[in-house]
GROMACS .gro file of C-alpha atoms in nm:
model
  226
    1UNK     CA    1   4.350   0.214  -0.979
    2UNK     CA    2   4.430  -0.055  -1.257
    3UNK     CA    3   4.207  -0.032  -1.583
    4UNK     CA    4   4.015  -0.329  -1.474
    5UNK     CA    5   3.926  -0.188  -1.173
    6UNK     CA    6   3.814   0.133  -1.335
    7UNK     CA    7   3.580  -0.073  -1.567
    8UNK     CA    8   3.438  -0.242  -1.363
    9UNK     CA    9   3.329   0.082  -1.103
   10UNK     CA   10   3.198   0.216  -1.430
   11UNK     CA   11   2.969  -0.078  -1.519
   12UNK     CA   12   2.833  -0.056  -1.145
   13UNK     CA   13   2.764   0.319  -1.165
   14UNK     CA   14   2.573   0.261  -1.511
   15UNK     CA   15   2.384  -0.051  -1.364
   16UNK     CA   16   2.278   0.169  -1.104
   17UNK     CA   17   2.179   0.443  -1.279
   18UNK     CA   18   1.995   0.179  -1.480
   19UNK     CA   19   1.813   0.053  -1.190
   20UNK     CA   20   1.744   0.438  -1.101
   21UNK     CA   21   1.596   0.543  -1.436
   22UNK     CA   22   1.370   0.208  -1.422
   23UNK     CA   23   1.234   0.298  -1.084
   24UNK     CA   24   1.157   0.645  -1.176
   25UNK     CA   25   0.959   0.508  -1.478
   26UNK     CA   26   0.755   0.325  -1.274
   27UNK     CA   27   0.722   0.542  -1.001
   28UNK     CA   28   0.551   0.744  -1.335
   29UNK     CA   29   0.372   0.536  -1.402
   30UNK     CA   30   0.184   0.436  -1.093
   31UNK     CA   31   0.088   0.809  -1.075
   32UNK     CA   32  -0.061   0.798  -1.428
   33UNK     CA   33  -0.233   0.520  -1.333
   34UNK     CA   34  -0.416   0.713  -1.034
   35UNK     CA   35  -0.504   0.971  -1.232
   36UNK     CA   36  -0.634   0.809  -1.602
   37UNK     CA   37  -0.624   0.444  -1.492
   38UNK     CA   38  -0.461   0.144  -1.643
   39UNK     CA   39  -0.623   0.196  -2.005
   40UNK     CA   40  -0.543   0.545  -1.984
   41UNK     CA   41  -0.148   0.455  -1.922
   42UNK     CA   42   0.021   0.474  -2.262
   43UNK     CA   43   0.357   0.539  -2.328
   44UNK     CA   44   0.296   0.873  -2.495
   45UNK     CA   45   0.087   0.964  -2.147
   46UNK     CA   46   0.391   0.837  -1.944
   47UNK     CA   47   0.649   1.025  -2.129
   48UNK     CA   48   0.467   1.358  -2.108
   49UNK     CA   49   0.443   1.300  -1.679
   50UNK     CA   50   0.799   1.140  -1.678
   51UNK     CA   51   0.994   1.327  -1.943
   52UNK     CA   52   1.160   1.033  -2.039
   53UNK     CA   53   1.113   0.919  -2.441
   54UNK     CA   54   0.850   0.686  -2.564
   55UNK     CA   55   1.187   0.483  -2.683
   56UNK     CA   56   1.351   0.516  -2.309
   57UNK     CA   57   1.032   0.358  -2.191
   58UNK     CA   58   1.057   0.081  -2.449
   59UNK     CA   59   1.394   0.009  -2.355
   60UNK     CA   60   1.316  -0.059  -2.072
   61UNK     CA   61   0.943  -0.218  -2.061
   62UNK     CA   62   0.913  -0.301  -2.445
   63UNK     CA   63   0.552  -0.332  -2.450
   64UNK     CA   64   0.269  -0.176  -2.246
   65UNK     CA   65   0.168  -0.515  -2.072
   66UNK     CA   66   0.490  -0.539  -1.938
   67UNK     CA   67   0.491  -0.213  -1.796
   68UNK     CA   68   0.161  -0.213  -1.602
   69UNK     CA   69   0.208  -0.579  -1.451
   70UNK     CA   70   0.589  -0.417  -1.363
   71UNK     CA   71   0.424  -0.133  -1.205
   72UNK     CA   72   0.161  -0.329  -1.003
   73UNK     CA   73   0.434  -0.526  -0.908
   74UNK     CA   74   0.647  -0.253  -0.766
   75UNK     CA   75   0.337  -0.088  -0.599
   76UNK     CA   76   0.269  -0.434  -0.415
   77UNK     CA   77   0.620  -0.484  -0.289
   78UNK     CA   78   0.678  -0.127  -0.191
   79UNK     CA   79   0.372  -0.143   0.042
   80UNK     CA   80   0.453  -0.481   0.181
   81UNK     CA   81   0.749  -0.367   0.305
   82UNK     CA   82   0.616  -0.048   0.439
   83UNK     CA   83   0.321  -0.255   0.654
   84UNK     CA   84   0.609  -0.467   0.761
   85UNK     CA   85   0.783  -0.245   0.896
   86UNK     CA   86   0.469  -0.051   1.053
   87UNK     CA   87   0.355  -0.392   1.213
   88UNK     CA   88   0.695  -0.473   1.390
   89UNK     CA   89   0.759  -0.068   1.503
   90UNK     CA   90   0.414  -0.178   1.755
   91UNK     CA   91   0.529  -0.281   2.118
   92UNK     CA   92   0.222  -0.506   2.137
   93UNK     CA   93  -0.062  -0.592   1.916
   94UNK     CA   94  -0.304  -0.283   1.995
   95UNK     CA   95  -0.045  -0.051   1.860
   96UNK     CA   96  -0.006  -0.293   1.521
   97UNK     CA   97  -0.350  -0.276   1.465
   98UNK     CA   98  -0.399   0.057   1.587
   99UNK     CA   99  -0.115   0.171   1.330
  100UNK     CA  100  -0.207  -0.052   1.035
  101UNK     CA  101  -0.568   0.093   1.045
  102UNK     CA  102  -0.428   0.435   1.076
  103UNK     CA  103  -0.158   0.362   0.739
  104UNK     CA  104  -0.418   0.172   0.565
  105UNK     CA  105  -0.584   0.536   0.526
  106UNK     CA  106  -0.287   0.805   0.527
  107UNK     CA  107   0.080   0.673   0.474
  108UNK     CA  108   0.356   0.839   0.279
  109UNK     CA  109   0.219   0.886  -0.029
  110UNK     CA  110  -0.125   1.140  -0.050
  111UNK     CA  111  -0.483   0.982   0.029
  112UNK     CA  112  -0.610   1.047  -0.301
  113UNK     CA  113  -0.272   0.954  -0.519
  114UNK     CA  114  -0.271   0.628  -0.304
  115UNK     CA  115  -0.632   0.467  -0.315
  116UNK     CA  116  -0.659   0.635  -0.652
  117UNK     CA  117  -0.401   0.390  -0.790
  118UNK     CA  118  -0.623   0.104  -0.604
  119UNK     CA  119  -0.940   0.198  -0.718
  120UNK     CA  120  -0.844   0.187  -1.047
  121UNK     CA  121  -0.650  -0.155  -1.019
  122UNK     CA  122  -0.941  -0.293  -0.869
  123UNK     CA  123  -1.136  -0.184  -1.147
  124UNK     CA  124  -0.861  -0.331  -1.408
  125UNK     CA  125  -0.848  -0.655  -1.211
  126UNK     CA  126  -1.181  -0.835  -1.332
  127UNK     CA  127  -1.074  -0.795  -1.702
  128UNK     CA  128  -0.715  -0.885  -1.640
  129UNK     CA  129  -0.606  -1.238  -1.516
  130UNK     CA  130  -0.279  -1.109  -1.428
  131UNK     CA  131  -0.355  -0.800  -1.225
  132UNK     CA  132  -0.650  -0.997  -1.066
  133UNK     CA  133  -0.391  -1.256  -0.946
  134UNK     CA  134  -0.174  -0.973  -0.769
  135UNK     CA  135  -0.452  -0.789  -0.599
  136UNK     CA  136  -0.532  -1.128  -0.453
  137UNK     CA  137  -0.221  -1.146  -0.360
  138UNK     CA  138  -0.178  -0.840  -0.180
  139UNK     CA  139  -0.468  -0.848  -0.022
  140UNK     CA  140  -0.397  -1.188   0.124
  141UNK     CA  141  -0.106  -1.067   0.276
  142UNK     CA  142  -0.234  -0.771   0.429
  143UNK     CA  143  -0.523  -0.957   0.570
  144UNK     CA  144  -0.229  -1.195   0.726
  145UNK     CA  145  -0.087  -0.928   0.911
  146UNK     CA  146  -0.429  -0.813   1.099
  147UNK     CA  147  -0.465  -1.218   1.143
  148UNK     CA  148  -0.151  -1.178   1.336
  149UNK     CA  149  -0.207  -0.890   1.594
  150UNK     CA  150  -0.560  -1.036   1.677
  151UNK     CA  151  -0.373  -1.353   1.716
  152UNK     CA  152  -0.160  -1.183   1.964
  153UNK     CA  153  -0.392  -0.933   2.113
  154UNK     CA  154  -0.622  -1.258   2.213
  155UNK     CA  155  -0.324  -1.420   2.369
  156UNK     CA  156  -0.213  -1.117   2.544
  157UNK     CA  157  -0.579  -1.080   2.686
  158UNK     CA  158  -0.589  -0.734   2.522
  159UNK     CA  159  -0.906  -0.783   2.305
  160UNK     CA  160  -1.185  -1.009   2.313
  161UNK     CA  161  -1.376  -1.019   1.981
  162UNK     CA  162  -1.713  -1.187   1.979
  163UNK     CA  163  -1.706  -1.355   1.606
  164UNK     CA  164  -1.359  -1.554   1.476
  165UNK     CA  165  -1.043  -1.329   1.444
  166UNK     CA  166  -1.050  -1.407   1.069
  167UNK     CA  167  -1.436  -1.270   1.029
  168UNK     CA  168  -1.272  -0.952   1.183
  169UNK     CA  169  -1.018  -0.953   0.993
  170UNK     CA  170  -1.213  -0.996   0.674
  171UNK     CA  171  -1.491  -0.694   0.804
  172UNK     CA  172  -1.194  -0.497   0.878
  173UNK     CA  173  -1.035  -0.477   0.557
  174UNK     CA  174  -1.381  -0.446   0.386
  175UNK     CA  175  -1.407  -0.099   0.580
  176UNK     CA  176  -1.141   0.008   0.501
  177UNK     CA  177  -1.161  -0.048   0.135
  178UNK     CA  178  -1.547   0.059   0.097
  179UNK     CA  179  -1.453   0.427   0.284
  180UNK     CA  180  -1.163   0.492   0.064
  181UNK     CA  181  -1.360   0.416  -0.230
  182UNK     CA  182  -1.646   0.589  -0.140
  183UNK     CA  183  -1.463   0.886  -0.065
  184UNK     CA  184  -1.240   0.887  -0.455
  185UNK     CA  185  -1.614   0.828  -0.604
  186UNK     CA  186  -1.802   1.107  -0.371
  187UNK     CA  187  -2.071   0.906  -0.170
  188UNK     CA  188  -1.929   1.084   0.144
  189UNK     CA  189  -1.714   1.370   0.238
  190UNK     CA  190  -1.511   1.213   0.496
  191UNK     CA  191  -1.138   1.351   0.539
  192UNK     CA  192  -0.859   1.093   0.581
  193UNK     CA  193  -0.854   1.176   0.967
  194UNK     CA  194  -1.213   1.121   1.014
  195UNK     CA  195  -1.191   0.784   0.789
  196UNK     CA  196  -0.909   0.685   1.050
  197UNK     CA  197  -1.129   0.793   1.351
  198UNK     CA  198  -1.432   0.617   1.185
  199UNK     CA  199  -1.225   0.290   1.115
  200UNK     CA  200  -1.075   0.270   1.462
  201UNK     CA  201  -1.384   0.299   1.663
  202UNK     CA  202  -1.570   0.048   1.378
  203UNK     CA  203  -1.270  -0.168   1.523
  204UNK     CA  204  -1.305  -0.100   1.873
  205UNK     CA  205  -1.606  -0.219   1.877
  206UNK     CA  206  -1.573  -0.572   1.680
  207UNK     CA  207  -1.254  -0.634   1.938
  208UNK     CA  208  -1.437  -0.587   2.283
  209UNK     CA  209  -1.212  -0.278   2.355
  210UNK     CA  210  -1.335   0.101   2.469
  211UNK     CA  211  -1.321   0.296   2.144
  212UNK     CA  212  -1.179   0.642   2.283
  213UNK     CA  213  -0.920   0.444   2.504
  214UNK     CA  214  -0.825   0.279   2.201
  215UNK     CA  215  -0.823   0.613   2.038
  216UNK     CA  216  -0.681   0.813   2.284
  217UNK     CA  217  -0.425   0.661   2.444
  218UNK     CA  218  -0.251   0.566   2.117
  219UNK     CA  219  -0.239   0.913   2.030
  220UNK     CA  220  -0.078   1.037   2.326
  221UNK     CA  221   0.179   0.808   2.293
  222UNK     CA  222   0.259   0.960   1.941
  223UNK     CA  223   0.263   1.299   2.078
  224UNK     CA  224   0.500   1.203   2.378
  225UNK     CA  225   0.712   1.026   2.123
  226UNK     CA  226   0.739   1.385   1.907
   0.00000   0.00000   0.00000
């Protein structure tokens, strides 16, 4: 391999383990968020969780702002993709909305870990221009893929809502927000399972559908898939 060559498979290997070590900062940081919230996050709290050096972080970040609007930014894109990818795994649009309202609740990432970093964004958001303008964002996007499946489930005859498909839309992610932060603040003791059971026959109902056939028949298909 000519020294050329060699230098440049080195630079790629060190970009990559730059692009690594930057993700596992922020993945960091997200948790610290959840758990002390975004004026809890300081470098000297991220390097204990991460390991890595308050100068490592700097390196990387610089200064706290950037760090937090990096993180929320990472969080955002991450679960974009993953409620992609749930919406176009559903053969029709009662399985997309059956599965969004089930991941809106329990994805990858713990219950409490992942509507802990939420709550406290949401909290951060009315002080912060910047964050406020992301969780807009996000939330405008998610909203856009339950537009969608009612879209489709009223043109596939498979729902008939009696208010406007963006009304539901709207209630629907209300529902789901209010239950997850009730349950992080106490008000109820709800597991995720019965906050999934609770939002799909809440849904059920505003589309027209039979809640336990809803339910039901979803589930079986999961189980016959495994």
């Amino acid at each position: 391999m000519s020294e050329t060559n060699t230098g440049r498979r080195t630079r790629s290997v060190t970009a990559e383990a730059m692009a690594e070590r930057r993700q596992s900062i922020l993945q960091h940081t997200l948790q610290v968020i959840s758990r002390q919230g975004v004026e809890g996050c300081s470098f000297a709290e991220l390097s204990e969780a991460s390991g890595f050096s308050i100068g490592m972080i700097q390196h990387y970040f610089r200064h706290r702002e950037r760090l937090i609007g990096a993180a929320v930014e990472y969080q955002i894109e991450e679960s974009l993709a993953e409620w992609q990818r749930i919406y176009d795994q559903g053969s029709n649009a009662m399985e997309r909305l059956h599965d969004l309202l089930t991941f809106s609740i329990q994805g990858d990432t713990p219950f409490e870990e992942a509507w802990g970093f939420w709550l406290q964004i949401y909290s951060a958001a009315h002080k912060n221009s910047e964050i406020r303008e992301s969780v807009a964002a996000v939330w405008t996007s998610w909203r856009g893929l339950f537009v969608r499946a009612l879209e489709e489930g009223v043109e596939e005859k498979l729902l008939q809502p009696a208010i406007d498909i963006n009304e539901v839309a709207t209630l629907l992610l209300a529902t789901i927000d209010g239950l997850a932060i009730q349950s992080l603040n106490g008000v109820h003791s709800l597991s995720p399972a019965a906050m999934i059971e609770t939002l799909h026959r809440f849904a059920a109902r505003e589309f027209g559908i039979d809640a336990e056939e809803f339910i039901l028949t979803k589930r079986s298909k999961l189980v016959d898939a495994h």
